[in-house]
Amino acid sequence: MKKYFYFSMLMIVSGIFQAPAQESLSTQDLVSPEVGKDGRVTFRLNAPEIREAKLTGDWMPQDGSDRAAAAMERGAEGVWTYTTGPLPSEIYWYHFLVDGVRTLDPANAHTIRDVASVFNLFIVPGDPGGLYSVQPVSHGTVHKRWYDSPGLGMKRRMTIYTPPGYEVSGQEYPVLYLLHGAGGDEEAWSDLGRATQILDNLIASGKAQPMIVVMPNGNPGDEAAPGHATGPLVQPAFMRPGMMQGDYITSFGDIIDFVQSNYRAKAGKEHRAIAGLSMGGFHSLHISRYYPETFDYIGLFSPAIMPRNNEEDPAFRNMDETLKAQRDNVYELYWIGIGKDDFLYDEVTAYRKRLNGMKMPYEYHETEGGHVWHLWREYLSIFSQLLFR
């Protein structure tokens, strides 16, 4: 009798906790988005009570500071639909506007955060979409690590990728330090940038060398990404205190020391690379010249070049002299990539003239497009294949 009572109570409690999940599943009658073989994508929203539904996504033309929005068509039963033309293979983000209010697609559980905005996402298969997807290959391991930063006076968090087989190989590996842009954090490259999928797939195909990838938080006043730091939960913000001042540059040795002490990382500049997008490109430029004997591979993806209103910071003094020291120490690759429509294009053009004037060698990669993630994923895909050969 007692066993029957306990069994009955277990079934009741289990039913209580399972019911919400079962109800959620029963309401998922729509497929949205539905990606066709020809790259056309259909979005659906079941909302019979609303007056208007629109769709906006990053494949749509720019409309001021936002993307244009397309009107969805209301069906007989209150299901709103919209079908795109053929989209090239890529990762895309989108959201709905319901009676003017921004909302996510309730039929799509796949979301991503960019600064303080959350979007739905989908992938159109092919090339490069397949490179950014999880494939049936050996996978690396993603670590979330805390380290001491005496230079910044706090414990800080970083993301570290170790390549497939790291745990059992006993080998040492080269290291890529991969830096995010303004508004990002130690989650940006692994989530938005799909860096772990890119490296898994390129290593599996033999196109990239197995490497450790270190993705630190580039905001020197922050311990970690929002929601992962001590103290109350805070709203993510694009502008963070001190993010383009010299403290992060002069304290970067703390990150290198931690990696060398805690991972099987090869020593010597021939086994180290540093690269980053936008603000991370700015950091990569200045860290690599501040530590001129530390990196043989430097990648600047749509980089900012000079600091704003703090050129007297010790980290930014003697710019030409330190660049020449970096040049004279010799490196394997200094790689610059930018889109023709990027708001930093003129700044990068002026920097290239500066490098030309001092006969500092570099490779330049110019593409269509602006200051956007799909270019930075492409740049990482290209740059990582050039490392440690």
Tab-separated table of N, CA and C in Angstrom, residues 227-367:
chain	number	residue	atom	x	y	z
A	227	GLY	N	25.270	38.892	-16.631
A	227	GLY	CA	24.673	37.660	-16.143
A	227	GLY	C	25.684	36.663	-15.618
A	228	HIS	N	26.987	36.918	-15.843
A	228	HIS	CA	28.032	35.998	-15.396
A	228	HIS	C	29.008	36.651	-14.419
A	229	ALA	N	28.822	37.943	-14.139
A	229	ALA	CA	29.688	38.656	-13.205
A	229	ALA	C	29.053	38.673	-11.823
A	230	THR	N	29.862	38.990	-10.810
A	230	THR	CA	29.322	39.131	-9.473
A	230	THR	C	28.424	40.364	-9.409
A	231	GLY	N	27.563	40.398	-8.396
A	231	GLY	CA	26.676	41.536	-8.238
A	231	GLY	C	25.359	41.349	-8.961
A	232	PRO	N	24.550	42.398	-9.016
A	232	PRO	CA	23.225	42.297	-9.632
A	232	PRO	C	23.304	42.115	-11.143
A	233	LEU	N	22.236	41.596	-11.719
A	233	LEU	CA	22.145	41.492	-13.172
A	233	LEU	C	22.057	42.894	-13.771
A	234	VAL	N	22.820	43.135	-14.819
A	234	VAL	CA	22.826	44.449	-15.454
A	234	VAL	C	22.458	44.303	-16.922
A	235	GLN	N	21.909	45.361	-17.474
A	235	GLN	CA	21.551	45.378	-18.877
A	235	GLN	C	22.806	45.501	-19.737
A	236	PRO	N	22.998	44.645	-20.741
A	236	PRO	CA	24.154	44.800	-21.632
A	236	PRO	C	24.146	46.175	-22.296
A	237	ALA	N	25.321	46.729	-22.503
A	237	ALA	CA	25.440	48.067	-23.090
A	237	ALA	C	26.528	48.067	-24.148
A	238	PHE	N	26.336	48.879	-25.165
A	238	PHE	CA	27.313	48.975	-26.257
A	238	PHE	C	28.597	49.634	-25.789
A	239	MET	N	28.478	50.722	-25.058
A	239	MET	CA	29.650	51.450	-24.580
A	239	MET	C	29.915	51.059	-23.137
A	240	ARG	N	31.126	50.530	-22.885
A	240	ARG	CA	31.523	50.115	-21.549
A	240	ARG	C	32.673	51.001	-21.084
A	241	PRO	N	32.780	51.244	-19.778
A	241	PRO	CA	33.838	52.132	-19.280
A	241	PRO	C	35.237	51.648	-19.659
A	242	GLY	N	36.035	52.553	-20.205
A	242	GLY	CA	37.434	52.286	-20.465
A	242	GLY	C	37.737	51.297	-21.563
A	243	MET	N	36.745	50.998	-22.426
A	243	MET	CA	36.929	49.876	-23.347
A	243	MET	C	37.976	50.147	-24.429
A	244	MET	N	38.312	51.406	-24.709
A	244	MET	CA	39.358	51.688	-25.690
A	244	MET	C	40.489	52.499	-25.081
A	245	GLN	N	40.648	52.347	-23.775
A	245	GLN	CA	41.795	52.939	-23.107
A	245	GLN	C	42.914	51.907	-23.021
A	246	GLY	N	44.045	52.333	-22.508
A	246	GLY	CA	45.218	51.485	-22.583
A	246	GLY	C	45.326	50.386	-21.554
A	247	ASP	N	44.493	50.399	-20.509
A	247	ASP	CA	44.634	49.418	-19.435
A	247	ASP	C	44.543	47.981	-19.950
A	248	TYR	N	43.617	47.739	-20.845
A	248	TYR	CA	43.445	46.375	-21.361
A	248	TYR	C	44.679	45.953	-22.160
A	249	ILE	N	45.245	46.879	-22.894
A	249	ILE	CA	46.423	46.582	-23.711
A	249	ILE	C	47.627	46.271	-22.825
A	250	THR	N	47.883	47.127	-21.842
A	250	THR	CA	49.066	46.938	-21.000
A	250	THR	C	48.932	45.749	-20.061
A	251	SER	N	47.700	45.294	-19.795
A	251	SER	CA	47.494	44.154	-18.894
A	251	SER	C	47.305	42.838	-19.639
A	252	PHE	N	47.445	42.843	-20.958
A	252	PHE	CA	47.149	41.632	-21.724
A	252	PHE	C	48.111	40.494	-21.392
A	253	GLY	N	49.270	40.825	-20.880
A	253	GLY	CA	50.201	39.791	-20.459
A	253	GLY	C	49.624	38.868	-19.402
A	254	ASP	N	48.667	39.364	-18.595
A	254	ASP	CA	48.018	38.510	-17.590
A	254	ASP	C	47.287	37.344	-18.261
A	255	ILE	N	46.657	37.611	-19.405
A	255	ILE	CA	45.924	36.569	-20.129
A	255	ILE	C	46.907	35.546	-20.699
A	256	ILE	N	47.972	36.040	-21.303
A	256	ILE	CA	48.969	35.131	-21.883
A	256	ILE	C	49.590	34.254	-20.800
A	257	ASP	N	49.919	34.859	-19.658
A	257	ASP	CA	50.520	34.093	-18.559
A	257	ASP	C	49.581	32.987	-18.081
A	258	PHE	N	48.292	33.301	-17.976
A	258	PHE	CA	47.332	32.294	-17.525
A	258	PHE	C	47.256	31.135	-18.517
A	259	VAL	N	47.193	31.445	-19.788
A	259	VAL	CA	47.090	30.403	-20.808
A	259	VAL	C	48.340	29.534	-20.814
A	260	GLN	N	49.512	30.159	-20.739
A	260	GLN	CA	50.761	29.396	-20.746
A	260	GLN	C	50.883	28.496	-19.518
A	261	SER	N	50.304	28.934	-18.390
A	261	SER	CA	50.425	28.175	-17.147
A	261	SER	C	49.374	27.083	-17.009
A	262	ASN	N	48.249	27.233	-17.687
A	262	ASN	CA	47.128	26.321	-17.455
A	262	ASN	C	46.769	25.456	-18.651
A	263	TYR	N	47.367	25.717	-19.801
A	263	TYR	CA	47.085	24.931	-20.999
A	263	TYR	C	48.402	24.506	-21.644
A	264	ARG	N	48.347	23.465	-22.430
A	264	ARG	CA	49.542	23.008	-23.143
A	264	ARG	C	49.733	23.886	-24.375
A	265	ALA	N	50.154	25.108	-24.104
A	265	ALA	CA	50.331	26.122	-25.151
A	265	ALA	C	51.798	26.228	-25.508
A	266	LYS	N	52.095	26.178	-26.795
A	266	LYS	CA	53.466	26.342	-27.249
A	266	LYS	C	53.943	27.757	-26.946
A	267	ALA	N	55.200	27.857	-26.544
A	267	ALA	CA	55.785	29.164	-26.265
A	267	ALA	C	56.450	29.701	-27.528
A	268	GLY	N	56.687	31.016	-27.543
A	268	GLY	CA	57.352	31.640	-28.680
A	268	GLY	C	56.367	32.299	-29.617
A	269	LYS	N	56.779	33.422	-30.186
A	269	LYS	CA	55.859	34.201	-31.011
A	269	LYS	C	55.423	33.474	-32.274
A	270	GLU	N	56.238	32.528	-32.757
A	270	GLU	CA	55.853	31.775	-33.947
A	270	GLU	C	54.647	30.880	-33.704
A	271	HIS	N	54.278	30.711	-32.435
A	271	HIS	CA	53.138	29.873	-32.068
A	271	HIS	C	51.970	30.696	-31.519
A	272	ARG	N	52.019	32.015	-31.722
A	272	ARG	CA	50.933	32.865	-31.215
A	272	ARG	C	50.408	33.777	-32.317
A	273	ALA	N	49.065	33.901	-32.312
A	273	ALA	CA	48.374	34.828	-33.216
A	273	ALA	C	47.410	35.666	-32.392
A	274	ILE	N	47.123	36.862	-32.866
A	274	ILE	CA	46.112	37.710	-32.244
A	274	ILE	C	45.292	38.358	-33.346
A	275	ALA	N	43.978	38.366	-33.174
A	275	ALA	CA	43.084	38.943	-34.182
A	275	ALA	C	41.813	39.403	-33.495
A	276	GLY	N	41.127	40.347	-34.130
A	276	GLY	CA	39.875	40.818	-33.554
A	276	GLY	C	39.108	41.674	-34.529
A	277	LEU	N	37.836	41.873	-34.216
A	277	LEU	CA	36.948	42.674	-35.056
A	277	LEU	C	36.696	44.028	-34.411
A	278	SER	N	36.656	45.068	-35.236
A	278	SER	CA	36.295	46.416	-34.802
A	278	SER	C	37.149	46.834	-33.606
A	279	MET	N	36.552	46.984	-32.412
A	279	MET	CA	37.353	47.305	-31.228
A	279	MET	C	38.395	46.230	-30.965
A	280	GLY	N	38.049	44.973	-31.246
A	280	GLY	CA	39.022	43.896	-31.087
A	280	GLY	C	40.159	43.995	-32.080
A	281	GLY	N	39.887	44.546	-33.277
A	281	GLY	CA	40.947	44.830	-34.226
A	281	GLY	C	41.847	45.950	-33.720
A	282	PHE	N	41.236	46.966	-33.130
A	282	PHE	CA	41.983	48.046	-32.473
A	282	PHE	C	42.894	47.473	-31.388
A	283	HIS	N	42.323	46.604	-30.533
A	283	HIS	CA	43.130	45.994	-29.477
A	283	HIS	C	44.251	45.137	-30.065
A	284	SER	N	43.949	44.373	-31.114
A	284	SER	CA	44.967	43.510	-31.719
A	284	SER	C	46.116	44.329	-32.306
A	285	LEU	N	45.771	45.434	-32.959
A	285	LEU	CA	46.793	46.319	-33.517
A	285	LEU	C	47.736	46.813	-32.414
A	286	HIS	N	47.153	47.337	-31.334
A	286	HIS	CA	47.974	47.980	-30.313
A	286	HIS	C	48.647	46.973	-29.381
A	287	ILE	N	47.996	45.861	-29.077
A	287	ILE	CA	48.642	44.832	-28.254
A	287	ILE	C	49.842	44.255	-28.993
A	288	SER	N	49.679	44.004	-30.301
A	288	SER	CA	50.763	43.370	-31.049
A	288	SER	C	51.984	44.275	-31.172
A	289	ARG	N	51.785	45.605	-31.245
A	289	ARG	CA	52.955	46.496	-31.307
A	289	ARG	C	53.476	46.801	-29.901
A	290	TYR	N	52.605	46.755	-28.883
A	290	TYR	CA	53.034	46.980	-27.498
A	290	TYR	C	53.886	45.802	-27.010
A	291	TYR	N	53.566	44.605	-27.496
A	291	TYR	CA	54.342	43.395	-27.207
A	291	TYR	C	54.963	42.917	-28.523
A	292	PRO	N	55.961	43.618	-29.050
A	292	PRO	CA	56.416	43.381	-30.433
A	292	PRO	C	57.101	42.035	-30.652
A	293	GLU	N	57.452	41.322	-29.597
A	293	GLU	CA	58.119	40.029	-29.743
A	293	GLU	C	57.218	38.877	-29.326
A	294	THR	N	55.902	39.089	-29.385
A	294	THR	CA	54.973	38.114	-28.808
A	294	THR	C	54.123	37.399	-29.845
A	295	PHE	N	53.818	38.042	-30.992
A	295	PHE	CA	52.893	37.466	-31.971
A	295	PHE	C	53.514	37.462	-33.366
A	296	ASP	N	53.425	36.330	-34.037
A	296	ASP	CA	53.878	36.244	-35.425
A	296	ASP	C	52.739	36.432	-36.421
A	297	TYR	N	51.501	36.392	-35.942
A	297	TYR	CA	50.329	36.499	-36.817
A	297	TYR	C	49.375	37.516	-36.209
A	298	ILE	N	49.013	38.522	-37.004
A	298	ILE	CA	48.136	39.602	-36.539
A	298	ILE	C	47.007	39.752	-37.547
A	299	GLY	N	45.767	39.765	-37.051
A	299	GLY	CA	44.603	39.926	-37.922
A	299	GLY	C	43.736	41.081	-37.470
A	300	LEU	N	43.504	42.031	-38.353
A	300	LEU	CA	42.672	43.196	-38.051
A	300	LEU	C	41.426	43.125	-38.921
A	301	PHE	N	40.285	42.815	-38.304
A	301	PHE	CA	39.024	42.669	-39.028
A	301	PHE	C	38.198	43.941	-38.822
A	302	SER	N	38.010	44.732	-39.875
A	302	SER	CA	37.262	46.002	-39.780
A	302	SER	C	37.707	46.802	-38.568
A	303	PRO	N	38.991	47.071	-38.436
A	303	PRO	CA	39.486	47.612	-37.163
A	303	PRO	C	39.291	49.113	-37.020
A	304	ALA	N	39.004	49.544	-35.789
A	304	ALA	CA	39.277	50.930	-35.426
A	304	ALA	C	40.795	51.049	-35.308
A	305	ILE	N	41.328	52.234	-35.548
A	305	ILE	CA	42.788	52.382	-35.591
A	305	ILE	C	43.324	53.129	-34.377
A	306	MET	N	42.920	54.361	-34.196
A	306	MET	CA	43.469	55.166	-33.102
A	306	MET	C	42.409	55.406	-32.033
A	307	PRO	N	42.836	55.590	-30.776
A	307	PRO	CA	41.877	55.879	-29.707
A	307	PRO	C	41.269	57.256	-29.881
A	308	ARG	N	40.115	57.437	-29.259
A	308	ARG	CA	39.433	58.734	-29.310
A	308	ARG	C	39.767	59.529	-28.053
A	309	ASN	N	40.481	60.641	-28.229
A	309	ASN	CA	40.733	61.596	-27.149
A	309	ASN	C	41.608	61.049	-26.023
A	310	ASN	N	42.382	60.004	-26.262
A	310	ASN	CA	43.293	59.557	-25.213
A	310	ASN	C	44.626	59.101	-25.800
A	311	GLU	N	45.106	59.841	-26.801
A	311	GLU	CA	46.381	59.519	-27.431
A	311	GLU	C	47.554	59.641	-26.467
A	312	GLU	N	47.373	60.348	-25.352
A	312	GLU	CA	48.456	60.499	-24.379
A	312	GLU	C	48.560	59.310	-23.437
A	313	ASP	N	47.628	58.402	-23.508
A	313	ASP	CA	47.712	57.169	-22.724
A	313	ASP	C	49.038	56.474	-23.072
A	314	PRO	N	49.795	55.996	-22.087
A	314	PRO	CA	51.092	55.364	-22.371
A	314	PRO	C	51.022	54.236	-23.389
A	315	ALA	N	49.890	53.558	-23.472
A	315	ALA	CA	49.766	52.442	-24.413
A	315	ALA	C	49.785	52.905	-25.865
A	316	PHE	N	49.515	54.198	-26.122
A	316	PHE	CA	49.382	54.673	-27.496
A	316	PHE	C	50.474	55.653	-27.911
A	317	ARG	N	51.443	55.841	-27.071
A	317	ARG	CA	52.534	56.750	-27.414
A	317	ARG	C	53.506	56.091	-28.391
A	318	ASN	N	54.231	56.931	-29.105
A	318	ASN	CA	55.299	56.455	-29.998
A	318	ASN	C	54.778	55.416	-30.993
A	319	MET	N	53.676	55.757	-31.619
A	319	MET	CA	53.002	54.805	-32.519
A	319	MET	C	53.945	54.324	-33.632
A	320	ASP	N	54.531	55.248	-34.361
A	320	ASP	CA	55.386	54.852	-35.478
A	320	ASP	C	56.609	54.080	-35.010
A	321	GLU	N	57.207	54.525	-33.909
A	321	GLU	CA	58.407	53.851	-33.417
A	321	GLU	C	58.108	52.402	-33.022
A	322	THR	N	56.967	52.168	-32.360
A	322	THR	CA	56.643	50.811	-31.932
A	322	THR	C	56.224	49.941	-33.117
A	323	LEU	N	55.578	50.539	-34.112
A	323	LEU	CA	55.266	49.777	-35.318
A	323	LEU	C	56.543	49.367	-36.042
A	324	LYS	N	57.507	50.271	-36.098
A	324	LYS	CA	58.776	49.933	-36.748
A	324	LYS	C	59.514	48.839	-35.975
A	325	ALA	N	59.406	48.864	-34.645
A	325	ALA	CA	60.020	47.798	-33.841
A	325	ALA	C	59.350	46.464	-34.132
A	326	GLN	N	58.047	46.505	-34.295
A	326	GLN	CA	57.314	45.285	-34.654
A	326	GLN	C	57.742	44.788	-36.036
A	327	ARG	N	57.871	45.712	-36.968
A	327	ARG	CA	58.331	45.361	-38.315
A	327	ARG	C	59.732	44.755	-38.274
A	328	ASP	N	60.617	45.372	-37.520
A	328	ASP	CA	62.007	44.927	-37.488
A	328	ASP	C	62.176	43.588	-36.774
A	329	ASN	N	61.249	43.263	-35.873
A	329	ASN	CA	61.293	41.959	-35.213
A	329	ASN	C	60.829	40.842	-36.146
A	330	VAL	N	60.205	41.211	-37.249
A	330	VAL	CA	59.748	40.291	-38.296
A	330	VAL	C	58.594	39.429	-37.785
A	331	TYR	N	57.579	39.312	-38.618
A	331	TYR	CA	56.409	38.488	-38.312
A	331	TYR	C	56.023	37.743	-39.574
A	332	GLU	N	55.181	36.741	-39.429
A	332	GLU	CA	54.772	35.921	-40.563
A	332	GLU	C	53.624	36.549	-41.352
A	333	LEU	N	52.668	37.180	-40.657
A	333	LEU	CA	51.459	37.654	-41.340
A	333	LEU	C	50.856	38.833	-40.596
A	334	TYR	N	50.593	39.900	-41.330
A	334	TYR	CA	49.845	41.051	-40.819
A	334	TYR	C	48.677	41.219	-41.784
A	335	TRP	N	47.486	40.811	-41.368
A	335	TRP	CA	46.341	40.650	-42.262
A	335	TRP	C	45.259	41.673	-41.914
A	336	ILE	N	44.789	42.424	-42.917
A	336	ILE	CA	43.755	43.451	-42.719
A	336	ILE	C	42.593	43.156	-43.650
A	337	GLY	N	41.391	43.089	-43.090
A	337	GLY	CA	40.193	42.894	-43.904
A	337	GLY	C	39.126	43.917	-43.551
A	338	ILE	N	38.429	44.425	-44.580
A	338	ILE	CA	37.356	45.402	-44.338
A	338	ILE	C	36.400	45.422	-45.520
A	339	GLY	N	35.136	45.760	-45.238
A	339	GLY	CA	34.142	45.918	-46.283
A	339	GLY	C	34.148	47.317	-46.869
A	340	LYS	N	33.799	47.420	-48.133
A	340	LYS	CA	33.838	48.716	-48.817
A	340	LYS	C	32.861	49.730	-48.222
A	341	ASP	N	31.773	49.227	-47.591
A	341	ASP	CA	30.767	50.132	-47.034
A	341	ASP	C	30.938	50.345	-45.537
A	342	ASP	N	32.024	49.869	-44.974
A	342	ASP	CA	32.262	49.999	-43.532
A	342	ASP	C	32.522	51.457	-43.175
A	343	PHE	N	31.964	51.910	-42.060
A	343	PHE	CA	32.177	53.298	-41.648
A	343	PHE	C	33.628	53.549	-41.240
A	344	LEU	N	34.404	52.482	-41.037
A	344	LEU	CA	35.818	52.621	-40.705
A	344	LEU	C	36.722	52.511	-41.937
A	345	TYR	N	36.132	52.439	-43.118
A	345	TYR	CA	36.916	52.215	-44.336
A	345	TYR	C	37.982	53.301	-44.538
A	346	ASP	N	37.610	54.570	-44.396
A	346	ASP	CA	38.570	55.657	-44.606
A	346	ASP	C	39.687	55.605	-43.572
A	347	GLU	N	39.344	55.262	-42.348
A	347	GLU	CA	40.343	55.156	-41.290
A	347	GLU	C	41.352	54.046	-41.602
A	348	VAL	N	40.843	52.931	-42.097
A	348	VAL	CA	41.729	51.825	-42.463
A	348	VAL	C	42.582	52.199	-43.671
A	349	THR	N	42.003	52.913	-44.634
A	349	THR	CA	42.768	53.365	-45.796
A	349	THR	C	43.934	54.258	-45.369
A	350	ALA	N	43.679	55.168	-44.441
A	350	ALA	CA	44.745	56.040	-43.939
A	350	ALA	C	45.814	55.228	-43.212
A	351	TYR	N	45.402	54.202	-42.485
A	351	TYR	CA	46.373	53.368	-41.775
A	351	TYR	C	47.236	52.576	-42.752
A	352	ARG	N	46.633	52.096	-43.822
A	352	ARG	CA	47.405	51.376	-44.838
A	352	ARG	C	48.467	52.293	-45.461
A	353	LYS	N	48.124	53.555	-45.682
A	353	LYS	CA	49.108	54.505	-46.211
A	353	LYS	C	50.250	54.691	-45.218
A	354	ARG	N	49.914	54.694	-43.948
A	354	ARG	CA	50.933	54.813	-42.903
A	354	ARG	C	51.875	53.616	-42.938
A	355	LEU	N	51.310	52.419	-43.071
A	355	LEU	CA	52.131	51.206	-43.145
A	355	LEU	C	52.977	51.202	-44.414
A	356	ASN	N	52.386	51.623	-45.526
A	356	ASN	CA	53.145	51.688	-46.779
A	356	ASN	C	54.339	52.631	-46.650
A	357	GLY	N	54.109	53.754	-45.966
A	357	GLY	CA	55.168	54.738	-45.818
A	357	GLY	C	56.360	54.219	-45.033
A	358	MET	N	56.117	53.321	-44.099
A	358	MET	CA	57.229	52.761	-43.313
A	358	MET	C	57.633	51.372	-43.810
A	359	LYS	N	57.108	51.011	-45.021
A	359	LYS	CA	57.450	49.722	-45.638
A	359	LYS	C	57.202	48.545	-44.684
A	360	MET	N	56.042	48.596	-44.062
A	360	MET	CA	55.634	47.522	-43.148
A	360	MET	C	54.721	46.574	-43.913
A	361	PRO	N	55.132	45.322	-44.162
A	361	PRO	CA	54.352	44.428	-45.024
A	361	PRO	C	53.044	43.978	-44.377
A	362	TYR	N	52.024	43.832	-45.221
A	362	TYR	CA	50.716	43.347	-44.760
A	362	TYR	C	49.971	42.758	-45.946
A	363	GLU	N	48.971	41.936	-45.656
A	363	GLU	CA	48.039	41.440	-46.661
A	363	GLU	C	46.706	42.143	-46.463
A	364	TYR	N	46.087	42.533	-47.575
A	364	TYR	CA	44.848	43.307	-47.512
A	364	TYR	C	43.733	42.556	-48.218
A	365	HIS	N	42.589	42.449	-47.548
A	365	HIS	CA	41.438	41.724	-48.078
A	365	HIS	C	40.223	42.649	-48.014
A	366	GLU	N	39.751	43.080	-49.180
A	366	GLU	CA	38.615	44.004	-49.249
A	366	GLU	C	37.403	43.279	-49.812
A	367	THR	N	36.260	43.474	-49.177
A	367	THR	CA	35.035	42.780	-49.578
A	367	THR	C	33.893	43.774	-49.733
